[in-house]
């Protein structure tokens, strides 16, 4: 039996774990944002900008926005690392789906907090602030991610078209998370998270390649 389909009987349990993981992550994020609301961790003036995007009173919400994307990145890292092995391992498939779903739930909070709370649903501000590098691409990615997670819970994941689109959205996730954290992060911690994210994903790919090369030809 294909490992993707072998994970189906545990769908209810896996869904509950994903929701719990996302909830715990969000609680930690919001507590951290409240604890650091007086700290000027992030500039109110966007990089390369001439006018501040936000007011000092929005600092806690700014921290929530940054911390939620960090939490989403941390949850996405094992998902991207496990994806190559998910087709051959039921455990990897389960863990991938849990982490990928939990990361999306946290990302959805980040996306809403940024657009609705920080920018007040003003898309002209979102599209023209230097703080957001590729708002249109980010929006496409968010929708695509939702579609992929929906497919992960409802459609046979061993279908070729599902696997191809899944590889595409994971590749886009890697690029956006890595560039946003490692290349454009304001803090050393953000850049460290970005490079650590890349290392985890690279390690997962290396393990998959090693297992594939070391398997007997008859088992491939």
PDB file of C-alpha atoms in Angstrom:
ATOM      1  CA  UNK A   1       0.000   0.000   0.000  1.00  0.00           C
ATOM      2  CA  UNK A   2       1.221   3.473  -0.840  1.00  0.00           C
ATOM      3  CA  UNK A   3       2.300   5.309   2.307  1.00  0.00           C
ATOM      4  CA  UNK A   4       0.171   8.341   1.426  1.00  0.00           C
ATOM      5  CA  UNK A   5      -2.975   6.233   1.557  1.00  0.00           C
ATOM      6  CA  UNK A   6      -1.799   4.237   4.553  1.00  0.00           C
ATOM      7  CA  UNK A   7      -2.058   7.386   6.663  1.00  0.00           C
ATOM      8  CA  UNK A   8      -5.810   7.784   5.990  1.00  0.00           C
ATOM      9  CA  UNK A   9      -7.218   5.808   8.970  1.00  0.00           C
ATOM     10  CA  UNK A  10      -5.577   8.254  11.378  1.00  0.00           C
ATOM     11  CA  UNK A  11      -7.052  11.339   9.719  1.00  0.00           C
ATOM     12  CA  UNK A  12      -9.160  12.395  12.718  1.00  0.00           C
ATOM     13  CA  UNK A  13      -6.321  12.018  15.180  1.00  0.00           C
ATOM     14  CA  UNK A  14      -3.871  13.779  12.879  1.00  0.00           C
ATOM     15  CA  UNK A  15      -6.275  16.666  12.384  1.00  0.00           C
ATOM     16  CA  UNK A  16      -6.684  17.120  16.113  1.00  0.00           C
ATOM     17  CA  UNK A  17      -2.904  17.067  16.596  1.00  0.00           C
ATOM     18  CA  UNK A  18      -2.433  19.672  13.845  1.00  0.00           C
ATOM     19  CA  UNK A  19      -5.001  21.994  15.422  1.00  0.00           C
ATOM     20  CA  UNK A  20      -3.482  21.485  18.877  1.00  0.00           C
ATOM     21  CA  UNK A  21       0.030  22.152  17.570  1.00  0.00           C
ATOM     22  CA  UNK A  22      -1.110  25.347  15.856  1.00  0.00           C
ATOM     23  CA  UNK A  23      -3.024  26.469  18.954  1.00  0.00           C
ATOM     24  CA  UNK A  24      -0.063  25.941  21.279  1.00  0.00           C
ATOM     25  CA  UNK A  25       2.204  27.783  18.843  1.00  0.00           C
ATOM     26  CA  UNK A  26      -0.177  30.740  18.699  1.00  0.00           C
ATOM     27  CA  UNK A  27      -0.486  30.885  22.490  1.00  0.00           C
ATOM     28  CA  UNK A  28       3.303  30.995  22.800  1.00  0.00           C
ATOM     29  CA  UNK A  29       3.500  33.669  20.091  1.00  0.00           C
ATOM     30  CA  UNK A  30       0.886  35.917  21.669  1.00  0.00           C
ATOM     31  CA  UNK A  31       2.431  35.569  25.131  1.00  0.00           C
ATOM     32  CA  UNK A  32       5.844  36.436  23.676  1.00  0.00           C
ATOM     33  CA  UNK A  33       4.396  39.455  21.853  1.00  0.00           C
ATOM     34  CA  UNK A  34       2.774  40.708  25.064  1.00  0.00           C
ATOM     35  CA  UNK A  35       5.977  40.175  27.044  1.00  0.00           C
ATOM     36  CA  UNK A  36       8.056  42.145  24.509  1.00  0.00           C
ATOM     37  CA  UNK A  37       5.553  44.888  23.643  1.00  0.00           C
ATOM     38  CA  UNK A  38       7.821  47.549  25.152  1.00  0.00           C
ATOM     39  CA  UNK A  39      10.886  46.356  23.249  1.00  0.00           C
ATOM     40  CA  UNK A  40      11.738  48.097  19.949  1.00  0.00           C
ATOM     41  CA  UNK A  41      12.599  44.808  18.265  1.00  0.00           C
ATOM     42  CA  UNK A  42      11.357  45.816  14.822  1.00  0.00           C
ATOM     43  CA  UNK A  43      11.532  49.190  13.160  1.00  0.00           C
ATOM     44  CA  UNK A  44       8.298  51.093  12.633  1.00  0.00           C
ATOM     45  CA  UNK A  45       9.957  52.469   9.500  1.00  0.00           C
ATOM     46  CA  UNK A  46      10.074  49.824   6.742  1.00  0.00           C
ATOM     47  CA  UNK A  47      13.479  49.008   5.244  1.00  0.00           C
ATOM     48  CA  UNK A  48      14.108  51.425   2.406  1.00  0.00           C
ATOM     49  CA  UNK A  49      11.073  53.523   3.313  1.00  0.00           C
ATOM     50  CA  UNK A  50      10.848  57.196   4.187  1.00  0.00           C
ATOM     51  CA  UNK A  51       7.632  57.165   6.233  1.00  0.00           C
ATOM     52  CA  UNK A  52       6.790  54.873   9.150  1.00  0.00           C
ATOM     53  CA  UNK A  53       4.149  52.271   8.297  1.00  0.00           C
ATOM     54  CA  UNK A  54       2.954  51.925  11.865  1.00  0.00           C
ATOM     55  CA  UNK A  55       2.540  53.853  15.093  1.00  0.00           C
ATOM     56  CA  UNK A  56       4.230  53.051  18.437  1.00  0.00           C
ATOM     57  CA  UNK A  57       0.858  51.897  19.791  1.00  0.00           C
ATOM     58  CA  UNK A  58       0.900  49.094  17.211  1.00  0.00           C
ATOM     59  CA  UNK A  59       4.163  47.603  18.424  1.00  0.00           C
ATOM     60  CA  UNK A  60       2.579  44.580  20.141  1.00  0.00           C
ATOM     61  CA  UNK A  61       0.580  43.805  17.005  1.00  0.00           C
ATOM     62  CA  UNK A  62       3.769  44.207  14.965  1.00  0.00           C
ATOM     63  CA  UNK A  63       5.444  41.639  17.200  1.00  0.00           C
ATOM     64  CA  UNK A  64       2.486  39.297  16.753  1.00  0.00           C
ATOM     65  CA  UNK A  65       2.816  39.646  12.996  1.00  0.00           C
ATOM     66  CA  UNK A  66       6.515  38.791  12.981  1.00  0.00           C
ATOM     67  CA  UNK A  67       6.306  36.070  15.620  1.00  0.00           C
ATOM     68  CA  UNK A  68       3.463  34.272  13.826  1.00  0.00           C
ATOM     69  CA  UNK A  69       5.467  34.054  10.596  1.00  0.00           C
ATOM     70  CA  UNK A  70       8.416  32.717  12.577  1.00  0.00           C
ATOM     71  CA  UNK A  71       6.176  30.073  14.150  1.00  0.00           C
ATOM     72  CA  UNK A  72       4.791  29.149  10.744  1.00  0.00           C
ATOM     73  CA  UNK A  73       8.338  28.808   9.404  1.00  0.00           C
ATOM     74  CA  UNK A  74       9.331  26.523  12.277  1.00  0.00           C
ATOM     75  CA  UNK A  75       6.338  24.267  11.612  1.00  0.00           C
ATOM     76  CA  UNK A  76       6.906  24.280   7.859  1.00  0.00           C
ATOM     77  CA  UNK A  77      10.546  23.200   8.160  1.00  0.00           C
ATOM     78  CA  UNK A  78       9.847  19.560   9.136  1.00  0.00           C
ATOM     79  CA  UNK A  79       7.005  19.398   6.601  1.00  0.00           C
ATOM     80  CA  UNK A  80       9.289  20.372   3.728  1.00  0.00           C
ATOM     81  CA  UNK A  81      12.001  18.040   5.023  1.00  0.00           C
ATOM     82  CA  UNK A  82       9.591  15.089   5.257  1.00  0.00           C
ATOM     83  CA  UNK A  83       7.826  15.545   1.926  1.00  0.00           C
ATOM     84  CA  UNK A  84      10.337  13.555  -0.188  1.00  0.00           C
ATOM     85  CA  UNK A  85       9.986  10.576   2.186  1.00  0.00           C
ATOM     86  CA  UNK A  86       6.205  10.757   2.614  1.00  0.00           C
ATOM     87  CA  UNK A  87       5.476   8.515  -0.361  1.00  0.00           C
ATOM     88  CA  UNK A  88       7.457   5.612   1.119  1.00  0.00           C
ATOM     89  CA  UNK A  89       6.782   6.016   4.843  1.00  0.00           C
ATOM     90  CA  UNK A  90       3.354   6.142   6.488  1.00  0.00           C
ATOM     91  CA  UNK A  91       4.875   7.850   9.527  1.00  0.00           C
ATOM     92  CA  UNK A  92       6.559  10.496   7.376  1.00  0.00           C
ATOM     93  CA  UNK A  93       3.274  11.060   5.529  1.00  0.00           C
ATOM     94  CA  UNK A  94       1.404  11.559   8.800  1.00  0.00           C
ATOM     95  CA  UNK A  95       3.994  13.901  10.267  1.00  0.00           C
ATOM     96  CA  UNK A  96       4.197  15.856   7.012  1.00  0.00           C
ATOM     97  CA  UNK A  97       0.434  16.398   6.914  1.00  0.00           C
ATOM     98  CA  UNK A  98       0.287  17.402  10.588  1.00  0.00           C
ATOM     99  CA  UNK A  99       3.131  19.937  10.331  1.00  0.00           C
ATOM    100  CA  UNK A 100       2.035  21.275   6.941  1.00  0.00           C
ATOM    101  CA  UNK A 101      -1.513  21.830   8.199  1.00  0.00           C
ATOM    102  CA  UNK A 102      -0.440  23.351  11.517  1.00  0.00           C
ATOM    103  CA  UNK A 103       1.939  25.693   9.706  1.00  0.00           C
ATOM    104  CA  UNK A 104      -0.873  26.841   7.407  1.00  0.00           C
ATOM    105  CA  UNK A 105      -3.180  27.552  10.360  1.00  0.00           C
ATOM    106  CA  UNK A 106      -0.518  29.730  11.980  1.00  0.00           C
ATOM    107  CA  UNK A 107       0.278  31.369   8.638  1.00  0.00           C
ATOM    108  CA  UNK A 108      -3.419  32.203   8.183  1.00  0.00           C
ATOM    109  CA  UNK A 109      -3.353  34.084  11.507  1.00  0.00           C
ATOM    110  CA  UNK A 110      -0.189  35.887  10.388  1.00  0.00           C
ATOM    111  CA  UNK A 111      -1.734  36.806   7.042  1.00  0.00           C
ATOM    112  CA  UNK A 112      -4.928  38.104   8.642  1.00  0.00           C
ATOM    113  CA  UNK A 113      -3.034  39.992  11.327  1.00  0.00           C
ATOM    114  CA  UNK A 114      -0.831  41.698   8.762  1.00  0.00           C
ATOM    115  CA  UNK A 115      -3.590  42.632   6.315  1.00  0.00           C
ATOM    116  CA  UNK A 116      -6.510  43.301   8.658  1.00  0.00           C
ATOM    117  CA  UNK A 117      -4.873  44.521  11.869  1.00  0.00           C
ATOM    118  CA  UNK A 118      -1.642  46.173  10.771  1.00  0.00           C
ATOM    119  CA  UNK A 119      -2.782  47.583   7.397  1.00  0.00           C
ATOM    120  CA  UNK A 120      -6.492  47.895   8.152  1.00  0.00           C
ATOM    121  CA  UNK A 121      -7.567  45.968   5.015  1.00  0.00           C
ATOM    122  CA  UNK A 122      -5.965  48.728   2.940  1.00  0.00           C
ATOM    123  CA  UNK A 123      -4.509  46.795   0.010  1.00  0.00           C
ATOM    124  CA  UNK A 124      -3.000  49.938  -1.499  1.00  0.00           C
ATOM    125  CA  UNK A 125      -0.752  50.137   1.563  1.00  0.00           C
ATOM    126  CA  UNK A 126       0.029  46.424   1.401  1.00  0.00           C
ATOM    127  CA  UNK A 127       0.935  46.607  -2.281  1.00  0.00           C
ATOM    128  CA  UNK A 128       3.162  49.681  -1.981  1.00  0.00           C
ATOM    129  CA  UNK A 129       4.980  49.290   1.326  1.00  0.00           C
ATOM    130  CA  UNK A 130       8.679  48.280   1.080  1.00  0.00           C
ATOM    131  CA  UNK A 131       8.027  46.036   4.099  1.00  0.00           C
ATOM    132  CA  UNK A 132       6.239  43.454   1.937  1.00  0.00           C
ATOM    133  CA  UNK A 133       8.461  42.302  -0.914  1.00  0.00           C
ATOM    134  CA  UNK A 134       5.973  40.352  -3.051  1.00  0.00           C
ATOM    135  CA  UNK A 135       2.414  40.833  -1.752  1.00  0.00           C
ATOM    136  CA  UNK A 136       0.742  39.422  -4.865  1.00  0.00           C
ATOM    137  CA  UNK A 137       2.925  36.323  -4.869  1.00  0.00           C
ATOM    138  CA  UNK A 138       2.358  35.911  -1.124  1.00  0.00           C
ATOM    139  CA  UNK A 139      -1.397  35.989  -1.720  1.00  0.00           C
ATOM    140  CA  UNK A 140      -1.189  33.414  -4.529  1.00  0.00           C
ATOM    141  CA  UNK A 141       0.943  31.248  -2.279  1.00  0.00           C
ATOM    142  CA  UNK A 142      -1.562  31.502   0.594  1.00  0.00           C
ATOM    143  CA  UNK A 143      -4.435  30.386  -1.647  1.00  0.00           C
ATOM    144  CA  UNK A 144      -2.379  27.581  -3.202  1.00  0.00           C
ATOM    145  CA  UNK A 145      -1.315  26.385   0.243  1.00  0.00           C
ATOM    146  CA  UNK A 146      -4.968  26.212   1.337  1.00  0.00           C
ATOM    147  CA  UNK A 147      -5.802  24.183  -1.767  1.00  0.00           C
ATOM    148  CA  UNK A 148      -2.933  21.768  -1.154  1.00  0.00           C
ATOM    149  CA  UNK A 149      -3.887  21.197   2.481  1.00  0.00           C
ATOM    150  CA  UNK A 150      -7.489  20.588   1.444  1.00  0.00           C
ATOM    151  CA  UNK A 151      -6.239  18.026  -1.090  1.00  0.00           C
ATOM    152  CA  UNK A 152      -4.047  16.398   1.557  1.00  0.00           C
ATOM    153  CA  UNK A 153      -7.131  15.617   3.655  1.00  0.00           C
ATOM    154  CA  UNK A 154      -9.570  14.706   0.893  1.00  0.00           C
ATOM    155  CA  UNK A 155      -7.809  13.360  -2.212  1.00  0.00           C
ATOM    156  CA  UNK A 156      -5.506  10.418  -2.857  1.00  0.00           C
ATOM    157  CA  UNK A 157      -2.045  11.928  -2.600  1.00  0.00           C
ATOM    158  CA  UNK A 158      -0.414   9.351  -4.866  1.00  0.00           C
ATOM    159  CA  UNK A 159      -2.071  10.870  -7.935  1.00  0.00           C
ATOM    160  CA  UNK A 160       0.459  12.416 -10.274  1.00  0.00           C
ATOM    161  CA  UNK A 161      -1.197  15.828 -10.601  1.00  0.00           C
ATOM    162  CA  UNK A 162      -1.516  16.108  -6.837  1.00  0.00           C
ATOM    163  CA  UNK A 163       2.157  15.298  -6.342  1.00  0.00           C
ATOM    164  CA  UNK A 164       3.256  17.766  -9.036  1.00  0.00           C
ATOM    165  CA  UNK A 165       1.287  20.686  -7.639  1.00  0.00           C
ATOM    166  CA  UNK A 166       2.417  19.747  -4.128  1.00  0.00           C
ATOM    167  CA  UNK A 167       6.062  19.849  -5.180  1.00  0.00           C
ATOM    168  CA  UNK A 168       5.412  23.277  -6.677  1.00  0.00           C
ATOM    169  CA  UNK A 169       3.796  24.807  -3.603  1.00  0.00           C
ATOM    170  CA  UNK A 170       6.510  23.366  -1.355  1.00  0.00           C
ATOM    171  CA  UNK A 171       9.218  24.826  -3.579  1.00  0.00           C
ATOM    172  CA  UNK A 172       7.486  28.207  -3.442  1.00  0.00           C
ATOM    173  CA  UNK A 173       7.156  27.890   0.331  1.00  0.00           C
ATOM    174  CA  UNK A 174      10.879  27.252   0.640  1.00  0.00           C
ATOM    175  CA  UNK A 175      11.780  30.275  -1.487  1.00  0.00           C
ATOM    176  CA  UNK A 176       9.415  32.679   0.286  1.00  0.00           C
ATOM    177  CA  UNK A 177      10.256  31.538   3.815  1.00  0.00           C
ATOM    178  CA  UNK A 178      13.994  31.457   3.193  1.00  0.00           C
ATOM    179  CA  UNK A 179      14.208  34.811   1.396  1.00  0.00           C
ATOM    180  CA  UNK A 180      11.892  36.475   3.895  1.00  0.00           C
ATOM    181  CA  UNK A 181      13.852  35.279   6.925  1.00  0.00           C
ATOM    182  CA  UNK A 182      17.456  34.699   5.858  1.00  0.00           C
ATOM    183  CA  UNK A 183      17.830  37.443   3.268  1.00  0.00           C
ATOM    184  CA  UNK A 184      15.407  40.150   4.389  1.00  0.00           C
ATOM    185  CA  UNK A 185      15.071  39.552   8.125  1.00  0.00           C
ATOM    186  CA  UNK A 186      15.616  42.654  10.249  1.00  0.00           C
ATOM    187  CA  UNK A 187      17.049  40.731  13.205  1.00  0.00           C
ATOM    188  CA  UNK A 188      19.942  38.300  13.511  1.00  0.00           C
ATOM    189  CA  UNK A 189      17.459  35.850  15.040  1.00  0.00           C
ATOM    190  CA  UNK A 190      15.297  36.025  11.921  1.00  0.00           C
ATOM    191  CA  UNK A 191      18.274  35.372   9.654  1.00  0.00           C
ATOM    192  CA  UNK A 192      19.364  32.493  11.885  1.00  0.00           C
ATOM    193  CA  UNK A 193      15.885  30.970  11.644  1.00  0.00           C
ATOM    194  CA  UNK A 194      16.024  31.325   7.871  1.00  0.00           C
ATOM    195  CA  UNK A 195      19.327  29.543   7.494  1.00  0.00           C
ATOM    196  CA  UNK A 196      18.317  26.890  10.045  1.00  0.00           C
ATOM    197  CA  UNK A 197      15.144  26.344   8.035  1.00  0.00           C
ATOM    198  CA  UNK A 198      17.226  25.778   4.899  1.00  0.00           C
ATOM    199  CA  UNK A 199      19.505  23.380   6.782  1.00  0.00           C
ATOM    200  CA  UNK A 200      16.581  21.271   8.037  1.00  0.00           C
ATOM    201  CA  UNK A 201      15.050  21.069   4.564  1.00  0.00           C
ATOM    202  CA  UNK A 202      18.429  20.247   3.045  1.00  0.00           C
ATOM    203  CA  UNK A 203      18.993  17.515   5.616  1.00  0.00           C
ATOM    204  CA  UNK A 204      15.639  15.958   4.803  1.00  0.00           C
ATOM    205  CA  UNK A 205      16.478  15.961   1.101  1.00  0.00           C
ATOM    206  CA  UNK A 206      19.915  14.457   1.802  1.00  0.00           C
ATOM    207  CA  UNK A 207      18.392  11.634   3.889  1.00  0.00           C
ATOM    208  CA  UNK A 208      15.885  10.903   1.135  1.00  0.00           C
ATOM    209  CA  UNK A 209      18.620  10.787  -1.517  1.00  0.00           C
ATOM    210  CA  UNK A 210      20.824   8.570   0.643  1.00  0.00           C
ATOM    211  CA  UNK A 211      17.991   6.098   1.247  1.00  0.00           C
ATOM    212  CA  UNK A 212      17.082   6.091  -2.416  1.00  0.00           C
ATOM    213  CA  UNK A 213      20.675   5.430  -3.516  1.00  0.00           C
ATOM    214  CA  UNK A 214      21.300   2.778  -0.858  1.00  0.00           C
ATOM    215  CA  UNK A 215      18.135   0.773  -1.570  1.00  0.00           C
ATOM    216  CA  UNK A 216      18.538  -2.343  -3.694  1.00  0.00           C
ATOM    217  CA  UNK A 217      17.526  -1.770  -7.315  1.00  0.00           C
ATOM    218  CA  UNK A 218      14.642  -4.267  -6.975  1.00  0.00           C
ATOM    219  CA  UNK A 219      13.102  -2.244  -4.162  1.00  0.00           C
ATOM    220  CA  UNK A 220      12.999   1.058  -6.073  1.00  0.00           C
TER     221      UNK A 220
END
